[in-house]
Amino acid sequence: MIKKIISFLCIVLCLISCQDKVSKHDLSEVFRYNEKDNITSLDPAFAKNEPNVWATNQLFNGLVVFDDSLNVKPCIAKSWSISNENKTYEFILRDDVYFHKNIAFGKDSTRTVTAHDFEYSFNRILDPKVASSGRWVMQNVKSFKAVNDSVFRINLQTAFPPFLGLLSMQYCTVVPKEAVEYYGTEFRSNPVGTGPFQFKLWVENTKLVFRKNPLYFEKDEKGNKLPYLEAVAVTFYADKQTEFLQFIQGNSDVLYDLHTSYKDELLSPTGILLPKYKDKLALDKTPYLITEYIAFFMEGETVDNNLLIRKAINVGFDRAKMLRYLRNNIGNPATGFIPKGLPAHHQENIDLYQPEKAKAYIEQYKKETGNLHPSIKIATNSSYTDLFEFIQRELQGIGLNIELEILPSPILRQLKANGKLPTFRVGWIADYPDAENFLSLFYSKNFAPQGPNYSHYKNPVFDELYEKSLGITDRNERVKIYKQMDSIIMEEVPVVSLFYDEIIRFKHENVKGLTTNPTNLLNLKKVYKTK
Amino acid sequence: MISFLIKNIFKGFISLFGVATLLFFLFNLLGDPSRMLLDQREDQEQLENIKIKYGLNLPLHTQYFNYLNDLSPISFHSTHQNDYSFLPKNKSRITFLSTNDFVGVLKFPNLRNSFQKNDKEVSSILVETLPNTLLLAVTAISIAFIIGLLLGIVSALQVNTFLDKCIMVISTLGMSLPSFFSAILFAWLFGFVLHKYTGLGMTGNIVEVDDFGEGTKIVWKNAILPSIVLGIRPLAVIVQLTRNSLLDILSKDYIRTAKSKGLSTYVIIKKHALKNALNPVITTLSGWFASLLAGAVFVEYIFNWNGLGKEIVNALNSSDLPVISGSILTIAAFFILLNILVDISYSILDPSVELK
């Protein structure tokens, strides 16, 4: 019996001590972050959500990028020219950009990027068999062609000033044909790009590791090669408590998107970092190019889309109070549809909250329609229940009854796209940092399900201004038109803007060089950690 | 025995057919999964491409047939490459029928490819996650069985004493604690607050990867907390079952005879009472083991254990129907297999039981 117990313990000890070689690197060389929403693919053709975009941004490059101030900068394209009434873009490529070393390239294991690679990558986005979610990026593109190894030309059907913004998206990054064909459907988990980091290992739902790309072409201002970090490690804790506590324990370097359950642990009611964490953590806050809003389906005549009801809702609840008590002041009360951070945003400090005016609108509605108990139903998903319960209570105070319909996201999305919901919550994130991206939601040729105009809002004056803006290359002139369009939206209220989100990021004090930008793109090439 | 096996396997296939049919029609009520493959922008042309790619543009009855055809080991496929039912060359098969337009093949059940993970095979996902869930379930049920049995025996031998009452209170508490609550509590208490003393983490998998992707190691201690949490409820049930069953056995005449012969309590329990008392416990164990496979969802989610439960949650959030369907069918198959094994084990434990 004793021999059996000893044998058992020996086996257990052997199993406990089973391990491969352990890394010799220091933890200050690796940047660790958590992705609670899971990464579904490392293929940039499927960079459709933030987790995928952040990961692919470390591995791939495109023709151009945006800097933190939202200015277009060269990337693989070192320069470009625009001609033919702003319909032809010609890019001159760098000749020192190499793909990550990979067996797919044969014995040389790498090669330089050429214009033909961009032609291949763009064709891939359009390929129906690939079924990329980024196909829409090319909808205004008439043709594209590699003129030679260094010159890539794109012709548009109509002028589109924000086009360079589209090219900065992950969908438009370059991939090598050899690797895509070599790996086939496994390219999603064996990505090969040109980015500052290269793929090392992915144990799905457990850990994703990137390593420094020794062939990366960019250098810092002092001529040092980028990136500074040796590795990036991504974990996938789905539980918010676990994510939060892992960050507090020092097992991850940043924490984004603080859940409401834990906001009071780190932030004061006014949204400032609590004193007990001031020596250990840093808080970064930046406007995020997201507008959260309530949309009304404008077709047909219903209680929901009555102008007086819409106006009453727009001025009937206190946005500042909602953000203060439910989001610890994370976010900015909406004053228009274009979010803070874009030049066309309404800069004036206006408070839309006017409860007496709201009551007056309701009374007027009751007189005009004879409906003494107006009631509407707002559809949303469970993540926004607390905000909408607040709005519900506020609007009940002005005489409007609100019912909430909480739906799972897939069903909400389907009903919204098919015009089956009279009133619903939407959040619009900037695909690229230009106000046109937000205003296109009201262009009548973009009716859902063909486009993102979920409200089916139609206004010939608005449409005319929108089409006019597309022909103007001067940014300041375009901003003036965008402001006019935003004013029309505020006046006609096809949507009620709730707030503009903010990027809230906590990081440990030893993390340096991590900047924020209004598109919330994670850029790690200049990040380093002190010991 | 062979006729028993054949009959029960056949019944199992009928059950799986029922489960597959139910899943198919239920999921068609969950909303259009193809929309979840778009980004925030609606693009009708793109939506059509996605639907064609996954056969979602076909009439419902055709989709149902294709679904069953993929799952069935005996299936029929079009020879035209553009048809959805075309079987790619890299899929293993034994062809038993071949015409110009279709072939009949014997093949492994095809659980299809994940929508969200760019066509990663569902079977690959199961291979990655199912062993982790099985390990968790086996460890949990082993802990529950060993400790539950011991406590049940002690409780039965010390019936109506203070010790017996304490064990019963703990058992009742264990049965009433929901698994997600105990998971959060244990993770926080032992993995965070007492982390310095326990050395246990709030999260982890059996195989850990270092932050540079160079080293992997097996970390058995990561299984401790999730297994204990998962095993709490079956442990509580086994304690009570063992106690009650043993009390019943210990009141029998043949036990009194054994006592009167001067046999020790240890020998009486080990040689005479326990084997007979185990019948209801084995029945419970099998049911619990199967339900642990399905019920590990919360525990895997909280502890970030890379198992089937966590995969199902992710798939449900993104309407990844092939993953949901494949996972549930796999769990159903396990239930069926376990029931067969339990019936066989009865006949071994109790020779008077005949397999029919």
Coordinates of N, CA and C in Angstrom, one line a residue, chain B residues 93-267:
Chain B
R93 N -13.0 9.7 -47.8 CA -14.3 9.0 -48.0 C -14.1 7.7 -48.6
I94 N -15.1 6.8 -48.5 CA -15.1 5.5 -49.3 C -16.4 5.6 -50.2
T95 N -16.2 5.6 -51.5 CA -17.3 5.8 -52.4 C -18.0 4.5 -52.7
F96 N -19.3 4.4 -52.5 CA -20.0 3.2 -52.7 C -20.9 3.3 -53.9
L97 N -21.1 4.5 -54.4 CA -22.0 4.8 -55.5 C -21.6 6.0 -56.3
S98 N -21.5 5.9 -57.6 CA -21.0 7.0 -58.4 C -21.8 7.2 -59.7
T99 N -22.4 8.4 -59.9 CA -23.1 8.7 -61.1 C -22.5 10.0 -61.7
N100 N -23.1 10.5 -62.8 CA -22.6 11.7 -63.3 C -22.8 12.9 -62.4
D101 N -24.0 12.9 -61.7 CA -24.4 14.0 -60.9 C -24.1 13.9 -59.5
F102 N -24.1 12.7 -58.9 CA -23.8 12.6 -57.5 C -23.0 11.3 -57.2
V103 N -22.5 11.4 -55.9 CA -21.8 10.2 -55.4 C -22.3 9.9 -54.0
G104 N -22.3 8.6 -53.7 CA -22.7 8.2 -52.3 C -21.4 7.7 -51.7
V105 N -21.2 8.2 -50.5 CA -19.9 7.9 -49.8 C -20.2 7.5 -48.3
L106 N -19.1 6.8 -47.8 CA -19.1 6.6 -46.3 C -18.0 7.6 -45.9
K107 N -18.3 8.4 -44.8 CA -17.3 9.4 -44.4 C -17.5 9.6 -42.9
F108 N -16.5 10.3 -42.3 CA -16.7 10.8 -40.9 C -17.8 11.8 -40.9
P109 N -18.6 11.9 -39.8 CA -19.6 13.0 -39.8 C -18.9 14.3 -39.9
N110 N -19.4 15.2 -40.7 CA -18.8 16.5 -40.9 C -19.6 17.5 -40.1
L111 N -18.9 18.1 -39.1 CA -19.5 19.0 -38.2 C -19.4 20.4 -38.8
R112 N -19.0 20.5 -40.0 CA -18.9 21.8 -40.8 C -17.8 22.7 -40.3
N113 N -17.8 24.0 -40.8 CA -16.8 24.9 -40.4 C -17.3 26.1 -39.7
S114 N -16.5 26.7 -38.8 CA -17.0 27.8 -38.0 C -17.2 29.0 -38.9
F115 N -18.3 29.7 -38.7 CA -18.6 30.9 -39.4 C -17.6 32.0 -39.0
Q116 N -17.5 32.2 -37.7 CA -16.7 33.3 -37.2 C -15.2 33.1 -37.4
K117 N -14.7 31.9 -37.3 CA -13.3 31.6 -37.3 C -12.8 31.3 -38.7
N118 N -13.4 32.0 -39.7 CA -12.9 31.8 -41.1 C -12.8 30.4 -41.5
D119 N -13.8 29.6 -41.4 CA -13.8 28.2 -41.9 C -12.9 27.3 -41.1
K120 N -12.6 27.6 -39.9 CA -11.8 26.6 -39.1 C -12.8 25.4 -38.9
E121 N -12.3 24.2 -39.0 CA -13.2 23.1 -38.9 C -13.7 22.9 -37.4
V122 N -15.0 22.7 -37.3 CA -15.6 22.5 -35.9 C -14.9 21.4 -35.2
S123 N -14.6 20.3 -36.0 CA -13.9 19.2 -35.4 C -12.6 19.6 -34.8
S124 N -11.8 20.5 -35.4 CA -10.6 21.0 -34.9 C -10.8 21.7 -33.6
I125 N -11.8 22.5 -33.6 CA -12.2 23.3 -32.4 C -12.5 22.3 -31.2
L126 N -13.2 21.2 -31.5 CA -13.6 20.3 -30.5 C -12.3 19.5 -30.0
V127 N -11.4 19.2 -30.9 CA -10.2 18.5 -30.5 C -9.4 19.4 -29.6
E128 N -9.4 20.7 -29.8 CA -8.7 21.6 -28.9 C -9.4 21.8 -27.6
T129 N -10.7 21.8 -27.5 CA -11.4 22.2 -26.3 C -12.0 21.0 -25.5
L130 N -12.4 20.0 -26.2 CA -13.1 18.9 -25.5 C -12.2 18.2 -24.5
P131 N -10.9 17.9 -24.9 CA -10.1 17.2 -23.8 C -9.9 18.0 -22.6
N132 N -9.9 19.3 -22.7 CA -9.8 20.2 -21.5 C -11.1 20.1 -20.6
T133 N -12.2 20.0 -21.3 CA -13.4 19.9 -20.6 C -13.6 18.5 -19.9
L134 N -13.1 17.5 -20.7 CA -13.2 16.1 -20.2 C -12.3 16.0 -18.9
L135 N -11.1 16.6 -19.1 CA -10.1 16.6 -17.9 C -10.7 17.2 -16.7
L136 N -11.4 18.4 -16.9 CA -12.0 19.1 -15.8 C -13.1 18.2 -15.2
A137 N -13.9 17.7 -16.1 CA -15.1 16.9 -15.6 C -14.6 15.6 -14.9
V138 N -13.6 14.9 -15.4 CA -13.1 13.7 -14.8 C -12.5 14.1 -13.4
T139 N -11.7 15.1 -13.4 CA -11.1 15.5 -12.1 C -12.1 15.9 -11.1
A140 N -13.1 16.7 -11.6 CA -14.2 17.1 -10.7 C -15.0 15.9 -10.1
I141 N -15.3 15.0 -11.0 CA -16.1 13.8 -10.6 C -15.3 12.9 -9.7
S142 N -14.0 12.8 -9.9 CA -13.1 12.0 -9.1 C -13.0 12.6 -7.7
I143 N -12.8 13.9 -7.6 CA -12.8 14.6 -6.3 C -14.1 14.4 -5.6
A144 N -15.2 14.6 -6.3 CA -16.6 14.4 -5.8 C -16.8 13.0 -5.3
F145 N -16.3 12.0 -6.1 CA -16.6 10.6 -5.7 C -15.8 10.2 -4.5
I146 N -14.5 10.5 -4.5 CA -13.6 10.1 -3.4 C -14.0 10.8 -2.1
I147 N -14.1 12.1 -2.2 CA -14.4 12.8 -0.9 C -15.9 12.5 -0.5
G148 N -16.7 12.5 -1.5 CA -18.2 12.3 -1.2 C -18.4 10.9 -0.6
L149 N -17.7 9.9 -1.1 CA -17.8 8.6 -0.6 C -17.3 8.5 0.8
L150 N -16.2 9.1 1.1 CA -15.6 9.1 2.4 C -16.5 9.8 3.4
L151 N -17.0 10.9 3.0 CA -17.8 11.7 4.0 C -19.1 11.0 4.2
G152 N -19.6 10.4 3.1 CA -20.9 9.6 3.2 C -20.8 8.4 4.1
I153 N -19.6 7.7 4.0 CA -19.4 6.6 4.9 C -19.3 7.1 6.4
V154 N -18.5 8.1 6.6 CA -18.3 8.6 7.9 C -19.7 9.0 8.5
S155 N -20.4 9.7 7.7 CA -21.7 10.2 8.1 C -22.7 9.1 8.5
A156 N -22.6 8.0 7.7 CA -23.5 6.8 7.9 C -23.1 6.1 9.2
L157 N -21.7 6.0 9.4 CA -21.2 5.3 10.6 C -21.5 6.2 11.9
Q158 N -21.5 7.5 11.7 CA -21.7 8.4 12.9 C -23.1 9.0 12.8
V159 N -24.0 8.2 12.4 CA -25.4 8.7 12.2 C -25.9 9.4 13.4
N160 N -26.6 10.6 13.2 CA -27.2 11.3 14.3 C -26.3 11.9 15.3
T161 N -25.0 11.9 15.0 CA -24.0 12.6 15.9 C -23.8 14.0 15.4
F162 N -23.1 14.8 16.1 CA -22.8 16.2 15.7 C -22.0 16.2 14.4
L163 N -21.1 15.2 14.2 CA -20.3 15.1 13.0 C -21.2 14.9 11.8
D164 N -22.2 14.0 12.0 CA -23.1 13.6 10.9 C -23.9 14.9 10.5
K165 N -24.4 15.6 11.5 CA -25.2 16.8 11.2 C -24.3 17.9 10.5
C166 N -23.1 18.0 10.9 CA -22.2 19.0 10.2 C -22.0 18.6 8.7
I167 N -21.8 17.3 8.5 CA -21.6 16.9 7.1 C -22.9 17.2 6.3
M168 N -24.0 16.9 6.9 CA -25.3 17.2 6.2 C -25.5 18.6 5.9
V169 N -25.1 19.5 6.8 CA -25.3 20.9 6.6 C -24.4 21.4 5.4
I170 N -23.1 20.9 5.4 CA -22.2 21.2 4.4 C -22.7 20.7 3.0
S171 N -23.2 19.5 3.1 CA -23.7 18.9 1.8 C -24.9 19.7 1.3
T172 N -25.8 20.1 2.1 CA -26.9 20.9 1.7 C -26.5 22.3 1.1
L173 N -25.5 22.8 1.8 CA -24.9 24.1 1.3 C -24.3 23.9 -0.1
G174 N -23.6 22.8 -0.3 CA -23.0 22.5 -1.6 C -24.0 22.3 -2.7
M175 N -25.1 21.7 -2.3 CA -26.2 21.5 -3.4 C -26.9 22.8 -3.7
S176 N -26.9 23.7 -2.8 CA -27.7 24.9 -3.1 C -26.8 26.0 -3.7
L177 N -25.5 25.9 -3.7 CA -24.7 27.0 -4.3 C -24.7 26.9 -5.8
P178 N -25.1 27.9 -6.5 CA -25.0 27.9 -8.0 C -23.5 27.9 -8.4
S179 N -23.2 27.2 -9.5 CA -21.8 27.0 -9.8 C -21.1 28.4 -10.2
F180 N -21.9 29.3 -10.8 CA -21.2 30.5 -11.2 C -20.9 31.4 -10.0
F181 N -21.7 31.2 -8.9 CA -21.4 32.0 -7.7 C -20.2 31.4 -7.0
S182 N -20.2 30.1 -6.9 CA -19.0 29.4 -6.2 C -17.8 29.7 -7.0
A183 N -17.9 29.7 -8.3 CA -16.7 29.9 -9.2 C -16.1 31.3 -8.9
I184 N -17.0 32.3 -8.9 CA -16.6 33.7 -8.6 C -16.0 33.8 -7.2
L185 N -16.6 33.2 -6.3 CA -16.2 33.2 -4.9 C -14.8 32.6 -4.7
F186 N -14.7 31.4 -5.2 CA -13.4 30.6 -5.1 C -12.3 31.3 -5.8
A187 N -12.6 31.8 -7.0 CA -11.5 32.5 -7.8 C -11.0 33.7 -7.1
W188 N -12.0 34.5 -6.5 CA -11.6 35.7 -5.9 C -10.9 35.4 -4.6
L189 N -11.4 34.4 -3.8 CA -10.8 34.2 -2.4 C -9.5 33.5 -2.5
F190 N -9.5 32.4 -3.2 CA -8.2 31.6 -3.2 C -7.2 32.0 -4.3
G191 N -7.8 32.6 -5.4 CA -6.9 33.0 -6.5 C -6.4 34.4 -6.4
F192 N -7.1 35.2 -5.6 CA -6.7 36.7 -5.5 C -6.3 37.1 -4.1
V193 N -7.3 37.0 -3.2 CA -7.1 37.4 -1.8 C -6.0 36.6 -1.2
L194 N -6.1 35.2 -1.3 CA -5.1 34.4 -0.6 C -4.1 33.8 -1.6
H195 N -3.9 34.5 -2.7 CA -3.0 34.0 -3.7 C -1.6 33.8 -3.2
K196 N -1.1 34.7 -2.3 CA 0.2 34.5 -1.7 C 0.4 33.2 -1.0
Y197 N -0.7 32.7 -0.3 CA -0.6 31.5 0.5 C -0.9 30.2 -0.3
T198 N -1.9 30.4 -1.2 CA -2.3 29.2 -1.9 C -1.4 28.9 -3.2
G199 N -0.8 30.0 -3.7 CA -0.1 29.9 -5.0 C -0.9 29.6 -6.2
L200 N -2.2 29.7 -6.0 CA -3.2 29.4 -7.1 C -3.6 30.7 -7.8
G201 N -3.9 30.6 -9.1 CA -4.3 31.8 -9.8 C -5.8 31.8 -10.1
M202 N -6.2 32.9 -10.5 CA -7.7 33.0 -10.7 C -8.0 32.4 -12.1
T203 N -7.0 32.3 -12.9 CA -7.3 31.7 -14.3 C -6.1 30.8 -14.6
G204 N -6.3 30.1 -15.7 CA -5.2 29.3 -16.2 C -5.7 28.0 -16.9
N205 N -4.9 27.5 -17.7 CA -5.2 26.2 -18.4 C -4.1 25.2 -18.0
I206 N -4.4 24.0 -18.4 CA -3.4 22.9 -18.1 C -2.1 23.2 -18.8
V207 N -2.2 23.7 -20.0 CA -1.0 24.0 -20.8 C -0.9 25.5 -20.8
E208 N 0.2 26.0 -20.2 CA 0.4 27.5 -20.2 C 1.6 27.8 -21.1
V209 N 1.4 29.0 -21.8 CA 2.4 29.4 -22.7 C 3.0 30.7 -22.1
D210 N 4.3 30.8 -22.2 CA 5.0 32.0 -21.7 C 4.7 33.1 -22.6
D211 N 5.0 34.3 -22.1 CA 4.7 35.6 -22.8 C 5.5 35.8 -24.1
F212 N 6.5 34.9 -24.3 CA 7.3 35.1 -25.5 C 7.1 34.0 -26.5
G213 N 6.1 33.1 -26.2 CA 5.8 32.0 -27.1 C 6.9 31.0 -27.2
E214 N 7.8 31.0 -26.3 CA 8.9 30.0 -26.5 C 8.8 28.8 -25.6
G215 N 8.2 29.0 -24.5 CA 8.1 27.9 -23.5 C 6.7 27.5 -23.2
T216 N 6.4 26.2 -23.2 CA 5.1 25.8 -22.7 C 5.3 24.9 -21.5
K217 N 4.3 24.9 -20.6 CA 4.5 24.0 -19.5 C 3.1 23.5 -19.1
I218 N 3.1 22.3 -18.5 CA 1.9 21.7 -17.9 C 1.8 22.2 -16.5
V219 N 0.7 22.8 -16.2 CA 0.5 23.4 -14.8 C -0.7 22.7 -14.2
W220 N -0.5 21.6 -13.6 CA -1.6 20.9 -13.0 C -2.4 21.7 -12.0
K221 N -1.7 22.5 -11.3 CA -2.3 23.2 -10.2 C -3.4 24.2 -10.7
N222 N -3.4 24.5 -12.0 CA -4.5 25.3 -12.5 C -5.8 24.6 -12.6
A223 N -5.7 23.3 -12.5 CA -7.0 22.5 -12.5 C -7.6 22.4 -11.1
I224 N -6.9 22.8 -10.1 CA -7.4 22.6 -8.7 C -8.7 23.3 -8.5
L225 N -8.6 24.7 -8.6 CA -9.8 25.4 -8.3 C -11.0 25.1 -9.2
P226 N -10.9 25.2 -10.5 CA -12.0 24.9 -11.3 C -12.6 23.5 -11.0
S227 N -11.7 22.5 -10.8 CA -12.3 21.1 -10.5 C -13.0 21.1 -9.2
I228 N -12.5 21.7 -8.2 CA -13.2 21.7 -6.9 C -14.5 22.4 -7.0
V229 N -14.5 23.6 -7.7 CA -15.8 24.3 -7.9 C -16.8 23.4 -8.6
L230 N -16.3 22.8 -9.7 CA -17.2 22.0 -10.5 C -17.7 20.8 -9.8
G231 N -16.9 20.3 -8.9 CA -17.2 19.1 -8.1 C -18.0 19.3 -6.9
I232 N -18.3 20.5 -6.5 CA -19.0 20.8 -5.2 C -20.4 20.2 -5.3
R233 N -21.1 20.4 -6.3 CA -22.5 19.9 -6.3 C -22.6 18.4 -6.4
P234 N -21.9 17.8 -7.3 CA -22.0 16.3 -7.3 C -21.5 15.7 -5.9
L235 N -20.5 16.4 -5.4 CA -19.9 15.9 -4.1 C -21.0 15.9 -3.0
A236 N -21.8 17.0 -3.0 CA -22.8 17.1 -2.0 C -23.9 16.0 -2.2
V237 N -24.2 15.8 -3.4 CA -25.2 14.7 -3.7 C -24.7 13.4 -3.4
I238 N -23.4 13.1 -3.7 CA -22.9 11.8 -3.4 C -22.8 11.5 -1.9
V239 N -22.5 12.6 -1.2 CA -22.4 12.4 0.3 C -23.8 11.9 0.8
Q240 N -24.8 12.6 0.4 CA -26.2 12.2 0.9 C -26.6 10.8 0.4
L241 N -26.3 10.6 -0.9 CA -26.7 9.3 -1.5 C -26.0 8.1 -0.8
T242 N -24.7 8.3 -0.6 CA -23.9 7.3 0.0 C -24.4 7.0 1.4
R243 N -24.6 8.1 2.1 CA -25.1 8.0 3.5 C -26.4 7.2 3.6
N244 N -27.4 7.6 2.8 CA -28.7 7.0 2.8 C -28.6 5.6 2.4
S245 N -27.9 5.4 1.3 CA -27.8 4.0 0.7 C -27.1 3.1 1.7
L246 N -26.0 3.6 2.3 CA -25.3 2.8 3.3 C -26.1 2.5 4.5
L247 N -26.8 3.4 5.0 CA -27.7 3.2 6.2 C -28.7 2.1 5.9
D248 N -29.2 2.2 4.7 CA -30.2 1.1 4.3 C -29.5 -0.2 4.3
I249 N -28.3 -0.3 3.7 CA -27.6 -1.6 3.6 C -27.2 -2.1 5.0
L250 N -26.8 -1.2 5.8 CA -26.3 -1.6 7.2 C -27.4 -2.1 8.1
S251 N -28.6 -1.8 7.7 CA -29.7 -2.3 8.5 C -30.2 -3.7 8.1
K252 N -29.5 -4.3 7.0 CA -29.9 -5.6 6.5 C -29.4 -6.7 7.4
D253 N -30.1 -7.9 7.3 CA -29.8 -9.0 8.2 C -28.4 -9.5 7.9
Y254 N -27.9 -9.6 6.7 CA -26.6 -10.2 6.4 C -25.5 -9.3 7.0
I255 N -25.7 -8.1 7.2 CA -24.7 -7.2 7.8 C -24.7 -7.5 9.3
R256 N -25.9 -7.8 9.9 CA -26.0 -8.1 11.3 C -25.3 -9.4 11.6
T257 N -25.4 -10.3 10.6 CA -24.7 -11.6 10.7 C -23.2 -11.4 10.7
A258 N -22.8 -10.5 9.8 CA -21.3 -10.3 9.6 C -20.8 -9.7 10.9
K259 N -21.6 -8.8 11.5 CA -21.1 -8.2 12.8 C -21.1 -9.2 13.9
S260 N -22.1 -10.1 13.9 CA -22.1 -11.1 15.0 C -21.0 -12.1 14.8
K261 N -20.4 -12.2 13.6 CA -19.3 -13.1 13.4 C -18.0 -12.5 13.9
G262 N -18.1 -11.2 14.3 CA -16.9 -10.5 14.8 C -16.1 -9.7 13.8
L263 N -16.6 -9.6 12.6 CA -15.9 -8.8 11.5 C -15.8 -7.3 11.9
S264 N -14.6 -6.7 11.5 CA -14.5 -5.3 11.9 C -15.3 -4.4 11.0
T265 N -15.6 -3.2 11.4 CA -16.4 -2.3 10.6 C -15.8 -2.1 9.3
Y266 N -14.4 -2.0 9.2 CA -13.7 -1.7 8.0 C -14.0 -2.9 7.0
V267 N -13.9 -4.1 7.5 CA -14.1 -5.2 6.6 C -15.6 -5.3 6.1

